[in-house]
Amino acid sequence: MLGDLGTAGLAAGLACATLTALLWLRVALFGAAVRTARRGTFVSLAAAVLACALLETALLRHDFSVRFVAENGGRDVPLYYTLTSLWSALDGSLLLWLVVLGGYAALLARRAYPPRLHAYAMVVVSVVMMFFFALSTFAANPFRAVSPVPADGPGPNPLLQQHPAMGVHPPLLYAGYLGLVVPFAFALAAPLAGRDGARWVRLARPWALVAWAALTGGIGMGAWWSYAVLGWGGYWAWDPVENASLLPWLTATAFLHTTLVRGRVAWHGALACASFLLVLLGTFLTRSGAVASVHAFTDSPLGPMLLGFVLLAVVVSAVLTGRRAPEPAPAGRPPALSRATLVLVHGVLLVTIAAVVLIGTVLPLLTTPLTGSASSVGPAYYQRTAVPLAVVVLLVMGVTPALRVRDRSAALSRLVVPAGAGLGTVALVGLLSRPGPAALTAFGAAGFVLTGLAGDLAHRLRRPGPHRPPARLAGLVAHAGLALVAVGVAGSSAYGRDAERTLRVGETLRVGDVAVRLVEVDRTRGNGSMAVRARLALTASGRPAPTITPALRYQAARDTAVTVPAIDTGPLRDTYVTLLAVAEDSGTATVRLAVNPLVGLIWAGGALAAAGGLLAAAARPRTRTAARTDRPRPAPVAAGPGAAT
């Protein structure tokens, strides 16, 4: 019954999304009333919500006649992970994808924008929604019946039942991915809308800020999940699916920065389109089975449909953005050392990093069919190419705020203290330790940026006047967060130490001033699973610390063993202990001990950067009517990535 209702809901959603796209096209071409088209958008969202709710109901009721429940549900799965199992596999995740996409479509439909620009943008969003409804209906329908009906299911992948971030990370990532459809829609609609499309960048920027903040939080949450669950002790492995989330983040960041410079409309359109096209490419990589990854869905039938839609979107984007009239030449050449120039340099660097990461991600997919052998691009490639460029981006990020001052001599004088702080950081860290050239440069660049941001903040607080718009401070917050992430990455990479050893009960494994002593090993069985735990006494800097208990868990239903690390988090470092193997007689255990300094700055910096994006989006002035939005206004002075254009 639930399966039939769910299939009907998907079919109704597909029909409604198709009709809605046609209704919005009628509004754009003939100026028809928007009420019917807007209602169609809301009904499409309702169909997606209904399908999602029906599948959740089937999971909660353990209705194993529904194929998705039979493959991913289980009677012994805790309630929380039963709910989150909706997006633990391909078919169910597409329903969440549709709900988020429908939510953005409904929000956009309610706004009052220039009529033709708004209508054409809604056509684009409705077509995207129509495609994903078709994908879910015909290629990945989770409501198909299964026969014979099993008595129980295996539950979701055991790795997806180890951390509560599973309930936050995918929805947050989807909110970031799909929020980029709105700037994409505006970029495609602008050349079709004529005069109505003149100010599309100003209208698209708040949507891009919200999407950027959500994507930043989603990537950070994913890195934390990887660190806390997978047991290898790291947070980023340059995995193809990790790269697929980084690519649109880089181009969206470039879009937000280049929109601070007046003109450059071709840049804006290309970056807005590239960001969502990279989302579609990431969707193809994740859901087509093209790559093998713990993050990817394998054995998927969606590959041809997704690839065809990606290629179609590329062609349409190239045709429409290429229709723009040539931009008028600037009245005068800007100075070589100016804020506008450095903002554009910043955008070029980010696009270059995206190109480097894209090449490393897709090259193995292209070379493997040609050579007949599997190939891969390892972390060393990215460390030699993307990481140095990221350090240069950090340095440019530190120079740009000082150039808000029109007097170049005054601007250069404002760089003296940050430059001294950066060089002092390099000298001090280099004397106290030898972290390596890359980490040392990153420390110096972060010191330069943070000192400059502190000086800029002090300057703003001293400035007379009652009004200090939050948008002017949002860039400082976001940049400070990214600088902290750089410190955390450099510190954990340069100073992290680990050791691995097979211990008998009573023996000790030591890394620096941290030691663990094996106290006992115990085994437990129940509910089709088995767990082996090692209890270890932790000592740090000669002082006893709480006992920690890493584990190995085996789930018979999926014939899968997962490692459950134990992490002792401190203010400056984490102690990370992994149980790798246990002897049959439980007399010995193989343990890996790692000490990861400054890793907490990665999570704190990511949260701060996302907060900066949300602060910038919240500080944007609201558009009240289409007429006022379309009326030319003088652009206020821009300040940081959160500033108004």
XYZ file of C-alpha atoms in Angstrom:
645
model
C 0.000 0.000 0.000
C 2.714 2.487 0.991
C 4.735 1.495 -2.050
C 1.834 2.167 -4.420
C 1.129 5.523 -2.803
C 4.796 6.498 -3.005
C 5.050 5.592 -6.683
C 1.890 7.573 -7.378
C 3.319 10.537 -5.487
C 6.492 10.497 -7.592
C 4.493 10.263 -10.811
C 2.269 13.152 -9.698
C 5.347 15.186 -8.793
C 6.870 14.575 -12.225
C 3.683 15.620 -13.983
C 3.296 18.681 -11.792
C 6.938 19.776 -12.214
C 6.585 19.445 -16.006
C 3.364 21.463 -16.019
C 4.920 24.052 -13.697
C 7.877 24.575 -16.037
C 5.429 25.209 -18.894
C 3.347 27.601 -16.783
C 6.405 29.653 -15.825
C 7.475 29.703 -19.490
C 4.003 31.063 -20.328
C 4.530 33.785 -17.734
C 7.926 34.670 -19.221
C 6.787 34.726 -22.861
C 3.292 36.189 -22.618
C 3.202 37.988 -19.276
C 0.530 35.695 -17.839
C -0.389 35.851 -14.156
C 2.046 34.058 -11.884
C -0.534 32.713 -9.424
C -1.117 29.392 -11.194
C 2.585 28.804 -11.854
C 3.403 29.595 -8.238
C 0.778 27.142 -7.031
C 2.264 24.493 -9.309
C 5.634 25.012 -7.632
C 4.071 24.520 -4.198
C 2.287 21.359 -5.331
C 5.559 19.970 -6.702
C 7.147 20.552 -3.309
C 4.168 18.876 -1.621
C 4.584 15.816 -3.861
C 8.264 15.535 -2.884
C 7.429 15.915 0.813
C 4.670 13.296 0.516
C 6.998 10.764 -1.137
C 9.660 11.399 1.505
C 7.138 11.043 4.343
C 5.772 7.798 2.903
C 9.233 6.257 2.714
C 10.008 7.355 6.281
C 6.712 5.772 7.374
C 7.649 2.531 5.632
C 11.024 2.544 7.400
C 9.462 3.195 10.802
C 6.786 0.510 10.265
C 9.400 -1.980 8.987
C 7.377 -2.539 5.821
C 9.795 -4.903 4.099
C 7.524 -5.256 1.081
C 9.052 -1.939 -0.033
C 12.384 -2.622 -1.726
C 14.253 0.279 -0.110
C 13.163 -0.844 3.376
C 14.105 -4.453 2.626
C 17.586 -3.333 1.567
C 18.274 -0.634 4.171
C 15.851 -1.080 7.073
C 16.105 -3.360 10.075
C 14.147 -4.169 13.201
C 17.185 -3.773 15.465
C 18.273 -0.405 14.045
C 17.922 2.440 16.602
C 15.161 4.945 15.908
C 17.541 7.797 15.030
C 19.416 5.750 12.446
C 16.149 4.368 11.100
C 15.125 7.948 10.330
C 18.495 8.867 8.821
C 18.598 5.677 6.759
C 16.317 7.518 4.314
C 19.441 9.145 2.854
C 21.835 6.290 3.560
C 21.276 4.801 0.095
C 20.793 6.111 -3.415
C 17.026 5.929 -3.909
C 16.065 7.473 -0.586
C 18.690 10.207 -0.818
C 17.106 11.374 -4.064
C 13.847 11.981 -2.192
C 15.648 14.215 0.305
C 17.323 15.899 -2.667
C 13.878 16.579 -4.176
C 12.530 18.013 -0.931
C 15.456 20.436 -0.577
C 15.251 21.414 -4.251
C 11.496 21.906 -3.970
C 12.009 24.060 -0.888
C 14.346 26.392 -2.770
C 11.915 26.499 -5.701
C 9.026 27.452 -3.403
C 11.071 30.161 -1.684
C 12.150 31.598 -5.026
C 8.574 31.487 -6.355
C 7.371 33.625 -3.433
C 9.857 36.439 -4.043
C 9.020 39.604 -5.982
C 11.725 40.026 -8.615
C 11.716 41.671 -12.072
C 8.938 39.714 -13.825
C 10.698 38.229 -16.858
C 13.914 37.467 -14.965
C 11.899 35.786 -12.218
C 9.804 33.744 -14.655
C 12.765 32.497 -16.691
C 14.674 31.625 -13.512
C 11.696 29.609 -12.299
C 11.604 27.785 -15.648
C 15.213 26.692 -15.099
C 14.588 25.559 -11.517
C 11.390 23.736 -12.545
C 13.213 21.891 -15.333
C 15.911 20.791 -12.883
C 13.203 19.574 -10.515
C 11.417 17.803 -13.358
C 14.626 15.930 -14.219
C 15.204 14.713 -10.683
C 11.568 13.637 -10.366
C 12.048 11.648 -13.590
C 15.270 10.173 -12.227
C 13.546 9.050 -9.047
C 10.436 7.772 -10.832
C 12.011 5.746 -13.621
C 15.573 4.852 -12.569
C 15.675 4.946 -8.767
C 12.172 4.353 -7.459
C 12.545 3.337 -3.790
C 8.925 2.138 -3.586
C 9.220 -0.865 -5.901
C 7.858 -4.067 -4.373
C 10.044 -6.982 -3.346
C 9.002 -10.623 -3.403
C 9.183 -12.713 -1.351
C 8.937 -10.243 1.511
C 11.828 -10.778 3.943
C 11.247 -11.012 7.675
C 13.968 -8.455 8.425
C 16.472 -6.212 6.680
C 20.222 -5.667 7.080
C 19.913 -2.040 8.189
C 21.983 0.783 6.719
C 25.723 0.513 6.189
C 27.315 0.071 9.655
C 29.596 3.064 8.994
C 26.465 5.214 8.818
C 25.337 4.119 12.284
C 28.434 5.210 14.202
C 28.002 8.967 14.543
C 25.059 11.366 15.010
C 26.495 13.648 12.320
C 24.788 11.317 9.847
C 21.570 13.189 10.586
C 23.091 16.601 9.815
C 25.866 16.182 7.262
C 23.881 15.023 4.168
C 20.962 17.490 4.613
C 23.418 20.348 5.156
C 25.452 19.330 2.121
C 22.307 19.070 -0.010
C 21.216 22.527 1.162
C 24.554 23.868 -0.055
C 24.502 21.991 -3.336
C 20.955 22.866 -4.293
C 21.103 26.458 -3.132
C 23.474 27.042 -6.050
C 20.648 26.290 -8.489
C 19.251 29.794 -7.882
C 22.340 31.763 -9.041
C 22.567 29.279 -11.932
C 18.933 29.977 -12.850
C 19.438 33.744 -12.670
C 22.576 33.527 -14.824
C 20.683 31.609 -17.531
C 17.592 33.805 -17.249
C 19.403 37.147 -17.448
C 20.232 37.105 -21.205
C 16.647 36.040 -21.970
C 15.049 38.676 -19.744
C 16.484 41.736 -21.459
C 16.398 44.816 -19.254
C 14.814 42.816 -16.440
C 18.023 40.825 -16.141
C 20.374 43.763 -15.702
C 20.703 43.390 -11.932
C 20.633 39.592 -11.629
C 23.960 39.429 -9.799
C 22.656 41.576 -6.965
C 19.589 39.335 -6.645
C 21.526 36.066 -6.862
C 24.189 36.972 -4.313
C 22.122 36.368 -1.118
C 21.144 32.921 -2.384
C 24.782 32.166 -3.147
C 25.784 33.276 0.350
C 23.270 30.946 2.004
C 24.334 28.067 -0.238
C 28.019 28.793 0.419
C 27.484 28.824 4.179
C 25.550 25.535 4.070
C 28.151 23.929 1.810
C 30.952 25.111 4.096
C 29.178 23.594 7.080
C 28.443 20.388 5.172
C 32.068 19.927 4.108
C 33.275 20.630 7.639
C 30.745 18.217 9.107
C 31.797 15.587 6.582
C 35.463 16.011 7.526
C 34.536 15.630 11.201
C 32.476 12.519 10.442
C 35.384 10.994 8.510
C 37.750 11.789 11.368
C 35.479 10.401 14.075
C 34.121 7.313 12.299
C 36.421 5.842 9.678
C 39.269 5.112 12.083
C 42.208 6.124 9.892
C 42.848 9.282 11.908
C 42.481 11.815 9.097
C 39.782 14.165 7.899
C 40.531 14.660 4.190
C 41.921 12.061 1.773
C 41.349 13.810 -1.598
C 38.733 11.162 -2.248
C 36.854 11.767 -5.554
C 33.585 12.352 -3.725
C 35.257 14.713 -1.233
C 36.676 16.587 -4.214
C 33.215 16.708 -5.763
C 32.002 18.740 -2.775
C 35.074 20.991 -2.799
C 34.776 21.950 -6.488
C 31.488 23.920 -6.323
C 32.653 25.469 -3.040
C 35.721 26.882 -4.791
C 33.804 28.333 -7.731
C 31.022 29.669 -5.487
C 33.676 31.394 -3.372
C 35.147 32.887 -6.536
C 31.667 34.049 -7.585
C 31.063 35.776 -4.255
C 34.412 37.554 -4.423
C 34.225 38.680 -8.034
C 30.749 40.131 -7.499
C 32.401 42.671 -5.206
C 33.893 44.262 -8.321
C 31.498 46.203 -10.520
C 31.210 44.955 -14.097
C 32.746 41.611 -15.046
C 29.274 40.272 -15.877
C 30.704 37.499 -18.055
C 32.788 36.312 -15.084
C 29.744 36.319 -12.839
C 27.626 34.293 -15.244
C 30.377 31.777 -15.947
C 31.099 31.216 -12.244
C 27.415 30.953 -11.286
C 26.864 28.357 -14.019
C 30.104 26.510 -13.245
C 29.154 26.150 -9.577
C 25.904 24.316 -10.272
C 27.361 22.374 -13.196
C 29.989 21.066 -10.772
C 27.156 20.100 -8.419
C 25.651 18.053 -11.246
C 29.050 16.532 -11.991
C 29.427 15.630 -8.315
C 25.972 14.065 -8.433
C 27.086 11.964 -11.388
C 30.276 10.866 -9.609
C 28.418 10.033 -6.394
C 25.373 8.301 -7.829
C 26.557 6.669 -11.050
C 28.994 4.158 -9.606
C 31.781 5.808 -11.632
C 34.058 6.008 -8.577
C 34.649 3.678 -5.663
C 34.366 5.500 -2.360
C 32.891 5.085 1.104
C 30.876 8.222 0.257
C 29.568 6.995 -3.105
C 26.559 4.900 -4.056
C 27.662 1.912 -6.136
C 25.878 -0.318 -8.673
C 23.719 2.584 -9.838
C 21.596 2.629 -13.026
C 21.556 6.435 -13.088
C 24.856 7.043 -14.869
C 23.630 7.575 -18.467
C 20.712 9.832 -17.453
C 22.892 11.939 -15.169
C 25.692 12.250 -17.705
C 23.229 13.230 -20.423
C 21.702 15.936 -18.204
C 25.166 17.258 -17.262
C 26.116 17.562 -20.938
C 22.797 19.220 -21.788
C 23.251 21.720 -18.951
C 26.785 22.522 -20.150
C 25.563 23.192 -23.698
C 22.631 25.365 -22.563
C 24.872 27.325 -20.194
C 27.460 27.942 -22.905
C 24.825 29.076 -25.408
C 22.925 31.400 -23.077
C 25.877 32.967 -21.291
C 27.565 33.446 -24.667
C 24.622 35.565 -25.835
C 25.518 38.460 -23.561
C 26.330 41.776 -25.136
C 30.007 42.730 -24.853
C 30.842 44.633 -21.715
C 31.770 48.308 -22.147
C 35.445 49.035 -21.696
C 36.271 50.566 -18.315
C 36.709 54.321 -18.232
C 40.241 54.004 -16.933
C 42.664 51.260 -16.141
C 42.598 50.454 -12.414
C 45.895 50.631 -10.538
C 47.914 47.433 -10.513
C 47.848 47.379 -6.715
C 44.181 47.890 -5.911
C 41.508 46.036 -4.044
C 39.565 45.384 -7.267
C 42.629 43.838 -8.890
C 43.376 41.598 -5.928
C 39.749 40.463 -5.690
C 39.946 39.349 -9.311
C 43.322 37.683 -8.679
C 41.697 35.886 -5.757
C 38.943 34.633 -8.067
C 41.450 33.477 -10.695
C 43.426 31.553 -8.070
C 40.301 29.829 -6.766
C 39.269 28.825 -10.287
C 42.805 27.536 -10.910
C 42.620 25.373 -7.786
C 39.226 24.083 -8.932
C 40.717 23.194 -12.329
C 43.616 21.352 -10.670
C 41.264 19.382 -8.417
C 38.895 18.663 -11.315
C 41.736 17.264 -13.429
C 42.904 15.030 -10.609
C 39.345 13.810 -10.005
C 38.199 12.984 -13.534
C 41.511 12.034 -15.160
C 41.423 8.445 -13.821
C 37.876 8.065 -15.184
C 39.097 9.070 -18.631
C 42.400 7.185 -18.715
C 41.180 3.860 -17.323
C 38.978 2.985 -20.375
C 41.781 4.078 -22.725
C 44.625 2.207 -21.047
C 42.636 -0.784 -19.841
C 44.094 -0.556 -16.338
C 42.885 1.190 -13.213
C 44.649 4.458 -12.480
C 44.414 6.922 -9.638
C 45.724 10.312 -8.580
C 47.099 10.232 -5.057
C 47.305 12.914 -2.366
C 50.847 13.805 -3.458
C 49.460 15.364 -6.655
C 47.173 17.692 -4.732
C 49.843 18.548 -2.168
C 52.205 19.634 -4.933
C 49.603 21.616 -6.880
C 46.510 22.677 -4.956
C 48.108 23.254 -1.537
C 50.701 25.884 -2.687
C 47.961 27.726 -4.569
C 45.804 27.683 -1.422
C 48.628 29.325 0.544
C 48.855 32.068 -2.114
C 45.079 32.573 -1.794
C 45.572 32.994 1.945
C 48.238 35.672 1.382
C 46.051 37.561 -1.109
C 43.194 37.336 1.375
C 45.389 39.085 3.935
C 46.494 41.883 1.597
C 43.078 42.788 0.192
C 41.472 44.416 3.301
C 44.312 46.951 3.625
C 43.640 48.238 0.101
C 40.220 49.576 1.033
C 42.082 52.786 1.871
C 42.340 54.980 -1.202
C 45.718 56.421 -0.195
C 48.187 53.761 -1.380
C 50.921 54.838 1.041
C 48.475 54.536 3.937
C 47.327 51.140 2.641
C 50.872 49.855 2.448
C 51.596 51.151 5.946
C 48.655 49.101 7.236
C 50.398 45.989 5.934
C 53.559 46.552 7.979
C 52.276 45.085 11.250
C 50.601 42.030 9.644
C 53.703 41.354 7.547
C 55.860 41.605 10.661
C 53.535 39.235 12.483
C 53.690 36.745 9.623
C 57.472 36.841 9.428
C 57.716 36.628 13.215
C 55.473 33.569 13.178
C 57.707 31.927 10.581
C 60.838 32.718 12.581
C 59.411 31.591 15.917
C 57.880 28.365 14.630
C 60.995 27.608 12.594
C 63.241 28.034 15.636
C 61.060 25.973 17.962
C 60.373 23.157 15.507
C 60.869 22.106 11.914
C 57.388 21.617 10.473
C 58.507 21.683 6.823
C 58.321 24.460 4.212
C 54.630 24.027 3.347
C 53.410 24.080 6.951
C 55.793 26.912 7.870
C 54.503 29.022 4.996
C 50.906 28.268 5.987
C 51.595 29.323 9.600
C 53.163 32.575 8.416
C 50.317 33.298 5.995
C 47.716 32.610 8.695
C 49.556 34.894 11.131
C 49.629 37.589 8.458
C 45.896 37.230 7.744
C 44.732 37.047 11.373
C 46.812 40.056 12.411
C 45.519 42.062 9.466
C 41.928 41.105 10.259
C 42.409 42.086 13.913
C 43.786 45.459 12.832
C 40.930 45.966 10.395
C 38.400 45.126 13.100
C 40.054 47.552 15.538
C 40.011 50.246 12.860
C 36.302 49.704 12.244
C 35.449 49.784 15.943
C 37.331 53.076 16.351
C 35.580 54.643 13.382
C 33.102 57.287 14.553
C 29.450 56.818 13.765
C 26.593 54.757 15.193
C 26.188 52.357 12.269
C 28.488 49.402 11.701
C 26.529 47.088 9.366
C 26.966 43.389 10.105
C 27.669 42.821 6.396
C 30.878 44.792 6.774
C 32.039 42.417 9.509
C 30.894 39.196 7.853
C 33.938 39.055 5.609
C 36.228 39.397 8.636
C 34.484 36.519 10.375
C 34.597 34.240 7.314
C 38.246 35.034 6.552
C 39.248 34.470 10.173
C 37.545 31.088 10.090
C 39.398 30.039 6.928
C 42.708 31.186 8.429
C 42.044 29.035 11.511
C 41.311 26.083 9.232
C 44.697 26.653 7.574
C 46.426 26.636 10.980
C 44.624 23.438 11.963
C 45.485 21.669 8.720
C 49.141 22.770 8.850
C 49.527 21.890 12.535
C 47.888 18.474 12.354
C 49.821 17.584 9.190
C 53.227 18.787 10.389
C 53.160 17.730 14.034
C 50.913 14.678 13.978
C 52.647 11.512 15.165
C 51.475 7.917 15.313
C 52.686 4.433 16.174
C 51.250 0.951 15.799
C 52.033 -2.148 17.847
C 50.610 -5.470 19.002
C 50.253 -5.318 22.803
C 49.800 -7.945 25.439
C 47.744 -7.139 28.501
C 49.859 -4.809 30.651
C 52.111 -3.589 27.821
C 52.354 0.063 26.797
C 52.487 1.935 23.488
C 53.988 5.437 23.553
C 54.016 8.428 21.185
C 55.924 11.371 22.637
C 54.526 12.145 26.083
C 51.326 10.170 25.449
C 51.074 6.470 26.326
C 48.347 3.837 26.394
C 48.498 0.613 28.417
C 46.323 -2.370 27.483
C 44.178 -3.292 30.474
C 41.858 -5.939 29.017
C 40.018 -7.136 25.922
C 36.369 -8.195 25.987
C 33.871 -9.522 23.452
C 30.108 -9.094 23.327
C 27.474 -10.626 21.031
C 23.861 -9.789 20.322
C 21.306 -8.805 17.681
C 23.301 -10.308 14.831
C 26.462 -8.387 15.664
C 29.656 -8.854 17.622
C 31.865 -6.230 19.257
C 35.451 -6.507 20.480
C 36.650 -3.760 22.812
C 40.068 -2.974 24.177
C 40.194 -1.049 27.432
C 43.309 1.099 27.585
C 44.670 3.332 30.339
C 45.740 6.662 28.872
C 48.599 8.762 30.261
C 49.423 12.227 28.887
C 52.430 14.318 30.001
C 52.945 11.936 32.913
C 49.422 12.459 34.255
C 46.735 9.758 34.150
C 43.783 10.463 31.864
C 40.398 8.738 31.524
C 40.332 5.156 30.281
C 39.479 4.890 26.605
C 37.829 2.004 24.773
C 38.296 1.639 21.000
C 36.351 -1.204 19.406
C 35.822 -3.408 16.381
C 32.220 -4.195 15.429
C 31.063 -6.897 13.066
C 27.575 -6.910 11.534
C 26.573 -10.308 10.195
C 23.699 -9.015 8.051
C 26.101 -7.066 5.847
C 29.201 -9.169 6.590
C 31.017 -5.949 7.467
C 33.478 -5.053 10.209
C 33.933 -1.418 11.212
C 36.496 0.279 13.398
C 35.230 2.506 16.194
C 38.076 4.786 17.299
C 38.373 6.358 20.739
C 39.256 10.059 20.756
C 40.381 12.018 23.807
C 39.970 15.673 22.850
C 42.072 18.345 24.525
C 42.402 22.108 24.003
C 45.519 21.787 21.804
C 45.528 18.196 20.590
C 43.553 14.995 20.182
C 44.691 11.560 21.265
C 43.320 9.125 18.692
C 43.358 5.384 19.423
C 42.250 2.679 16.990
C 41.850 -1.042 17.600
C 43.065 -2.836 14.462
C 43.000 -6.536 15.370
C 42.552 -8.889 18.329
C 43.924 -12.408 18.786
C 41.412 -15.247 19.014
C 42.322 -15.858 22.646
C 41.970 -12.108 23.397
C 45.489 -12.150 24.812
C 46.877 -9.539 22.418
C 45.514 -6.557 20.532
C 46.985 -4.499 17.707
C 46.566 -0.822 18.555
C 47.338 2.361 16.660
C 48.012 5.490 18.731
C 48.037 8.916 17.066
C 48.517 12.389 18.501
C 46.897 15.086 16.332
C 47.739 18.665 17.398
C 45.501 21.651 16.583
C 42.929 19.546 14.759
C 40.129 21.220 16.720
C 40.880 24.490 14.900
C 39.602 22.891 11.700
C 36.136 22.355 13.140
C 36.089 25.741 14.883
C 37.331 27.570 11.782
C 34.812 25.853 9.521
C 31.963 26.800 11.855
C 33.218 30.403 11.989
C 33.459 30.619 8.185
C 29.917 29.280 7.775
C 28.683 31.762 10.386
C 30.315 34.574 8.406
C 28.422 33.522 5.286
C 25.109 33.424 7.150
C 25.827 36.800 8.741
C 26.449 38.282 5.292
C 23.243 36.763 3.912
C 21.173 37.994 6.874
C 22.573 41.500 6.541
C 21.519 41.887 2.922
C 18.761 44.447 2.332
C 15.493 42.816 1.352
C 13.935 43.360 -2.044
C 10.370 44.570 -1.496
C 9.001 44.870 -5.010
C 10.080 44.020 -8.500
C 9.927 47.661 -9.544
C 12.301 48.836 -6.832
C 14.629 45.912 -7.450
C 14.924 46.772 -11.126
C 15.548 50.471 -10.507
C 19.250 51.397 -10.751
C 20.855 52.287 -7.458
C 24.341 53.457 -6.566
C 26.396 50.540 -5.280
C 27.669 50.908 -1.701
C 31.319 50.423 -0.879
C 32.124 46.695 -0.711
C 33.981 45.215 2.218
C 34.868 41.536 2.371
C 33.007 38.540 0.995
C 29.875 39.448 2.867
C 29.606 43.015 1.600
C 26.836 44.300 -0.585
C 27.547 44.903 -4.233
